[in-house]
Amino acid sequence: MVLPRRRGGHNHHPCPCPCPRRAVLPAAALLLLFLLAAVTLLYVSPPPLSDHPALAYSRRRSPHALKGGWIATDGLWGSKLASKFYGCSNSSSKFLDSGVMTHPDQYLMIVTSGGLNQQRTGIIDAVVAARILNATLVVPKLDQTSFWKDASDFAEIFNADWFISFLSKDVRIVKELPKIGGKLWAPHRMRVPRKCTQRCYLNRVLPALIKKHVVRLTKFDYRLANRLDSDLQKLRCRVNYHALRFTDPIQEMGEKIVQRMRERSTYFIALHLRFEPDMLAFSGCYYGGGEKERRELGVIRKRWKTLHASNPEKERRHGRCPLTPEEVGLMLRALGYRKNVHIYVASGDIYGGAKTLAPLKALFPNLHTKETVTSKDELAPFSKYSSRMAALDFIVCDGSDAFVTNNNGNMAKILAGRRRYLGHKRMIRPNARRLYSLFLSRGNMSWDAFSSKVHMAQKGFMGEPKELRPGRGEFHENPSTCICENTDPKTPTKPNPRSEQGLSNGTEGIKAITEPTVANHTNEELGGSSAEEDDTSEEKEDDTSAEKEDGASEEKEEIVDPEVEDDALVRPDDPELEEVLSD
């Protein structure tokens, strides 16, 4: 006799007493309801962020935890894709030696403007301008009268001999203007418009150079087009990443600070906070300091007549306000950096001083500056010179494992490009517009939910390869022409060697990330324009098309595209204010 098969089960004997099975179901349901109620209560009434266990430690401790609060699997200190990209700035075979190209009796003199990093952009472009004109470049003169009030000359900040020798095959460079025909020629002074193209230099400057023999270009910052042919862009990279070295005393002191940071922690963050009174006054934002803050920043703001009245709430909503130190700390903790991470703060005088920094210090107790890592005697040779002090911060930020910038000024852009070129080291720029709403509502969500949303907001702002499309933004920030990608997994990628003989790189299985042929940047992305500029109709047409493209990008990729969020703080026409914001 065949027994009937039970539905959904095996052919076992039926249980003589089905009662226990019916009793199990209500217990399971009650347990499920209890768990759901507990989870709901957690989300409705989250603990304060400072007390939340996830803020201090991850719930799951990794066996890969190392000194300095790093977890290998987190990817906080580098990109997993970085090994596929490397800097490549060799010239092509068409780029002739300077000995063949240079006219013997034509000299170009350059006067830079702004702070250290704005001057750096001028020096880089001065070399390229001299190459375009086939002229001998006189070592650029640094701005000594700007807001920064630094009387240092080129050789007191940069290694002039290395600069001249390294670029000898690209451009002939001399330290001083020699006598021409037995006499010292008076230079012909002129200024070129911003974004001056190669054709612009040949049409405007070359005729004067042929006639006068010596031309002196003043206020030389952003006076060269962002987009040039490949060989000239690569020359920019050779100047920026190889030829421009700080003097030995500056370099040694900077490296000593990096070494001392590493003695404290295997990995460390460098934070360019940019929370000085001048920057805050310009932003027109409100930071919770009450009437005292409004009065103090209002007085500073009146120094610049070009600044219009602003709506603090609107500015912050649009991402035009620097994050407060506390907000920077919350962002970093949400991204996964732990309390014991060491942070080097690169900044001028913080508005509000220790009181303003206190919330950041509560989140990250291990805060350092060059003043706390060194002695007063060690800093004495540099402390009276703003550019040399800025150079020390530059070296430490460059040597950090993760660089965080709170303002997309010149220093941030140059370091972003440098970190991309030298292996895509971690570079974090807050997506202020997206983070704003999260900071407002963080008390209404759990720490895990807040952390997850911060990760989403920061997608595209973490220094990953190809975050910016080739040709977008300033070339100093996105040197795509000088970054090669290894398309052959069997071929190891190697960074450009920094040899005294020159640069070399393999070509098998490698392709460069080249720029598109149509400009897609706006005047705002290039730092604005001055009244004296008379850009060609071709340039204006490019800018118009760029604005349309930017609008389309914002519509399609509003959440994750860093390009449409870029340059929230646009430099105005006021020269002094431009200098304040330059670094």
JSON list of N, CA and C in Angstrom, two decimals, residues 486-517:
[
{"chain": "A", "resi": 486, "resn": "ASN", "atom": "N", "xyz": [47.17, 52.62, -18.84]},
{"chain": "A", "resi": 486, "resn": "ASN", "atom": "CA", "xyz": [47.66, 51.32, -19.29]},
{"chain": "A", "resi": 486, "resn": "ASN", "atom": "C", "xyz": [46.48, 50.47, -19.71]},
{"chain": "A", "resi": 487, "resn": "THR", "atom": "N", "xyz": [46.36, 50.22, -21.00]},
{"chain": "A", "resi": 487, "resn": "THR", "atom": "CA", "xyz": [45.23, 49.44, -21.51]},
{"chain": "A", "resi": 487, "resn": "THR", "atom": "C", "xyz": [45.57, 47.96, -21.63]},
{"chain": "A", "resi": 488, "resn": "ASP", "atom": "N", "xyz": [46.83, 47.61, -21.38]},
{"chain": "A", "resi": 488, "resn": "ASP", "atom": "CA", "xyz": [47.27, 46.22, -21.44]},
{"chain": "A", "resi": 488, "resn": "ASP", "atom": "C", "xyz": [47.55, 45.73, -20.02]},
{"chain": "A", "resi": 489, "resn": "PRO", "atom": "N", "xyz": [46.71, 44.86, -19.46]},
{"chain": "A", "resi": 489, "resn": "PRO", "atom": "CA", "xyz": [46.91, 44.42, -18.07]},
{"chain": "A", "resi": 489, "resn": "PRO", "atom": "C", "xyz": [48.24, 43.71, -17.85]},
{"chain": "A", "resi": 490, "resn": "LYS", "atom": "N", "xyz": [48.88, 43.22, -18.93]},
{"chain": "A", "resi": 490, "resn": "LYS", "atom": "CA", "xyz": [50.16, 42.52, -18.79]},
{"chain": "A", "resi": 490, "resn": "LYS", "atom": "C", "xyz": [51.33, 43.49, -18.66]},
{"chain": "A", "resi": 491, "resn": "THR", "atom": "N", "xyz": [51.09, 44.75, -19.03]},
{"chain": "A", "resi": 491, "resn": "THR", "atom": "CA", "xyz": [52.17, 45.73, -18.99]},
{"chain": "A", "resi": 491, "resn": "THR", "atom": "C", "xyz": [52.10, 46.53, -17.71]},
{"chain": "A", "resi": 492, "resn": "PRO", "atom": "N", "xyz": [53.10, 46.45, -16.87]},
{"chain": "A", "resi": 492, "resn": "PRO", "atom": "CA", "xyz": [53.08, 47.24, -15.62]},
{"chain": "A", "resi": 492, "resn": "PRO", "atom": "C", "xyz": [53.19, 48.72, -15.91]},
{"chain": "A", "resi": 493, "resn": "THR", "atom": "N", "xyz": [52.49, 49.53, -15.14]},
{"chain": "A", "resi": 493, "resn": "THR", "atom": "CA", "xyz": [52.57, 50.98, -15.31]},
{"chain": "A", "resi": 493, "resn": "THR", "atom": "C", "xyz": [53.62, 51.54, -14.37]},
{"chain": "A", "resi": 494, "resn": "LYS", "atom": "N", "xyz": [54.36, 52.48, -14.88]},
{"chain": "A", "resi": 494, "resn": "LYS", "atom": "CA", "xyz": [55.40, 53.11, -14.08]},
{"chain": "A", "resi": 494, "resn": "LYS", "atom": "C", "xyz": [55.24, 54.62, -14.15]},
{"chain": "A", "resi": 495, "resn": "PRO", "atom": "N", "xyz": [55.38, 55.31, -13.04]},
{"chain": "A", "resi": 495, "resn": "PRO", "atom": "CA", "xyz": [55.30, 56.76, -13.07]},
{"chain": "A", "resi": 495, "resn": "PRO", "atom": "C", "xyz": [56.50, 57.35, -13.78]},
{"chain": "A", "resi": 496, "resn": "ASN", "atom": "N", "xyz": [56.35, 58.58, -14.24]},
{"chain": "A", "resi": 496, "resn": "ASN", "atom": "CA", "xyz": [57.45, 59.26, -14.88]},
{"chain": "A", "resi": 496, "resn": "ASN", "atom": "C", "xyz": [58.64, 59.36, -13.95]},
{"chain": "A", "resi": 497, "resn": "PRO", "atom": "N", "xyz": [59.81, 58.90, -14.35]},
{"chain": "A", "resi": 497, "resn": "PRO", "atom": "CA", "xyz": [60.98, 59.06, -13.49]},
{"chain": "A", "resi": 497, "resn": "PRO", "atom": "C", "xyz": [61.41, 60.51, -13.44]},
{"chain": "A", "resi": 498, "resn": "ARG", "atom": "N", "xyz": [61.89, 60.96, -12.29]},
{"chain": "A", "resi": 498, "resn": "ARG", "atom": "CA", "xyz": [62.37, 62.33, -12.16]},
{"chain": "A", "resi": 498, "resn": "ARG", "atom": "C", "xyz": [63.89, 62.32, -12.28]},
{"chain": "A", "resi": 499, "resn": "SER", "atom": "N", "xyz": [64.38, 62.07, -13.46]},
{"chain": "A", "resi": 499, "resn": "SER", "atom": "CA", "xyz": [65.83, 62.01, -13.66]},
{"chain": "A", "resi": 499, "resn": "SER", "atom": "C", "xyz": [66.34, 63.33, -14.17]},
{"chain": "A", "resi": 500, "resn": "GLU", "atom": "N", "xyz": [67.63, 63.57, -13.99]},
{"chain": "A", "resi": 500, "resn": "GLU", "atom": "CA", "xyz": [68.23, 64.82, -14.43]},
{"chain": "A", "resi": 500, "resn": "GLU", "atom": "C", "xyz": [68.39, 64.82, -15.95]},
{"chain": "A", "resi": 501, "resn": "GLN", "atom": "N", "xyz": [68.33, 63.66, -16.55]},
{"chain": "A", "resi": 501, "resn": "GLN", "atom": "CA", "xyz": [68.51, 63.59, -17.99]},
{"chain": "A", "resi": 501, "resn": "GLN", "atom": "C", "xyz": [67.22, 63.89, -18.74]},
{"chain": "A", "resi": 502, "resn": "GLY", "atom": "N", "xyz": [66.11, 63.77, -18.07]},
{"chain": "A", "resi": 502, "resn": "GLY", "atom": "CA", "xyz": [64.84, 64.04, -18.76]},
{"chain": "A", "resi": 502, "resn": "GLY", "atom": "C", "xyz": [63.77, 63.07, -18.30]},
{"chain": "A", "resi": 503, "resn": "LEU", "atom": "N", "xyz": [62.74, 62.91, -19.11]},
{"chain": "A", "resi": 503, "resn": "LEU", "atom": "CA", "xyz": [61.61, 62.07, -18.75]},
{"chain": "A", "resi": 503, "resn": "LEU", "atom": "C", "xyz": [61.51, 60.92, -19.74]},
{"chain": "A", "resi": 504, "resn": "SER", "atom": "N", "xyz": [61.10, 59.79, -19.25]},
{"chain": "A", "resi": 504, "resn": "SER", "atom": "CA", "xyz": [60.92, 58.65, -20.14]},
{"chain": "A", "resi": 504, "resn": "SER", "atom": "C", "xyz": [59.75, 57.83, -19.67]},
{"chain": "A", "resi": 505, "resn": "ASN", "atom": "N", "xyz": [59.07, 57.19, -20.60]},
{"chain": "A", "resi": 505, "resn": "ASN", "atom": "CA", "xyz": [57.98, 56.30, -20.24]},
{"chain": "A", "resi": 505, "resn": "ASN", "atom": "C", "xyz": [57.78, 55.28, -21.37]},
{"chain": "A", "resi": 506, "resn": "GLY", "atom": "N", "xyz": [57.27, 54.12, -20.98]},
{"chain": "A", "resi": 506, "resn": "GLY", "atom": "CA", "xyz": [57.00, 53.10, -21.97]},
{"chain": "A", "resi": 506, "resn": "GLY", "atom": "C", "xyz": [55.77, 53.45, -22.77]},
{"chain": "A", "resi": 507, "resn": "THR", "atom": "N", "xyz": [55.62, 52.84, -23.94]},
{"chain": "A", "resi": 507, "resn": "THR", "atom": "CA", "xyz": [54.47, 53.14, -24.80]},
{"chain": "A", "resi": 507, "resn": "THR", "atom": "C", "xyz": [53.64, 51.91, -25.11]},
{"chain": "A", "resi": 508, "resn": "GLU", "atom": "N", "xyz": [54.15, 50.72, -24.85]},
{"chain": "A", "resi": 508, "resn": "GLU", "atom": "CA", "xyz": [53.41, 49.51, -25.18]},
{"chain": "A", "resi": 508, "resn": "GLU", "atom": "C", "xyz": [52.18, 49.38, -24.29]},
{"chain": "A", "resi": 509, "resn": "GLY", "atom": "N", "xyz": [51.05, 49.22, -24.93]},
{"chain": "A", "resi": 509, "resn": "GLY", "atom": "CA", "xyz": [49.82, 49.06, -24.15]},
{"chain": "A", "resi": 509, "resn": "GLY", "atom": "C", "xyz": [49.39, 50.31, -23.43]},
{"chain": "A", "resi": 510, "resn": "ILE", "atom": "N", "xyz": [49.86, 51.48, -23.85]},
{"chain": "A", "resi": 510, "resn": "ILE", "atom": "CA", "xyz": [49.57, 52.73, -23.16]},
{"chain": "A", "resi": 510, "resn": "ILE", "atom": "C", "xyz": [48.85, 53.68, -24.09]},
{"chain": "A", "resi": 511, "resn": "LYS", "atom": "N", "xyz": [47.89, 54.40, -23.55]},
{"chain": "A", "resi": 511, "resn": "LYS", "atom": "CA", "xyz": [47.28, 55.47, -24.33]},
{"chain": "A", "resi": 511, "resn": "LYS", "atom": "C", "xyz": [47.10, 56.70, -23.45]},
{"chain": "A", "resi": 512, "resn": "ALA", "atom": "N", "xyz": [47.28, 57.86, -24.05]},
{"chain": "A", "resi": 512, "resn": "ALA", "atom": "CA", "xyz": [47.13, 59.10, -23.29]},
{"chain": "A", "resi": 512, "resn": "ALA", "atom": "C", "xyz": [45.66, 59.49, -23.25]},
{"chain": "A", "resi": 513, "resn": "ILE", "atom": "N", "xyz": [45.28, 60.16, -22.18]},
{"chain": "A", "resi": 513, "resn": "ILE", "atom": "CA", "xyz": [43.93, 60.69, -22.06]},
{"chain": "A", "resi": 513, "resn": "ILE", "atom": "C", "xyz": [43.96, 62.07, -22.70]},
{"chain": "A", "resi": 514, "resn": "THR", "atom": "N", "xyz": [43.59, 62.16, -23.94]},
{"chain": "A", "resi": 514, "resn": "THR", "atom": "CA", "xyz": [43.74, 63.42, -24.68]},
{"chain": "A", "resi": 514, "resn": "THR", "atom": "C", "xyz": [42.52, 64.29, -24.52]},
{"chain": "A", "resi": 515, "resn": "GLU", "atom": "N", "xyz": [42.69, 65.57, -24.82]},
{"chain": "A", "resi": 515, "resn": "GLU", "atom": "CA", "xyz": [41.60, 66.53, -24.68]},
{"chain": "A", "resi": 515, "resn": "GLU", "atom": "C", "xyz": [40.76, 66.59, -25.94]},
{"chain": "A", "resi": 516, "resn": "PRO", "atom": "N", "xyz": [39.46, 66.84, -25.80]},
{"chain": "A", "resi": 516, "resn": "PRO", "atom": "CA", "xyz": [38.61, 67.02, -26.97]},
{"chain": "A", "resi": 516, "resn": "PRO", "atom": "C", "xyz": [38.97, 68.31, -27.69]},
{"chain": "A", "resi": 517, "resn": "THR", "atom": "N", "xyz": [38.55, 68.44, -28.93]},
{"chain": "A", "resi": 517, "resn": "THR", "atom": "CA", "xyz": [38.95, 69.59, -29.73]},
{"chain": "A", "resi": 517, "resn": "THR", "atom": "C", "xyz": [38.06, 70.81, -29.51]}
]
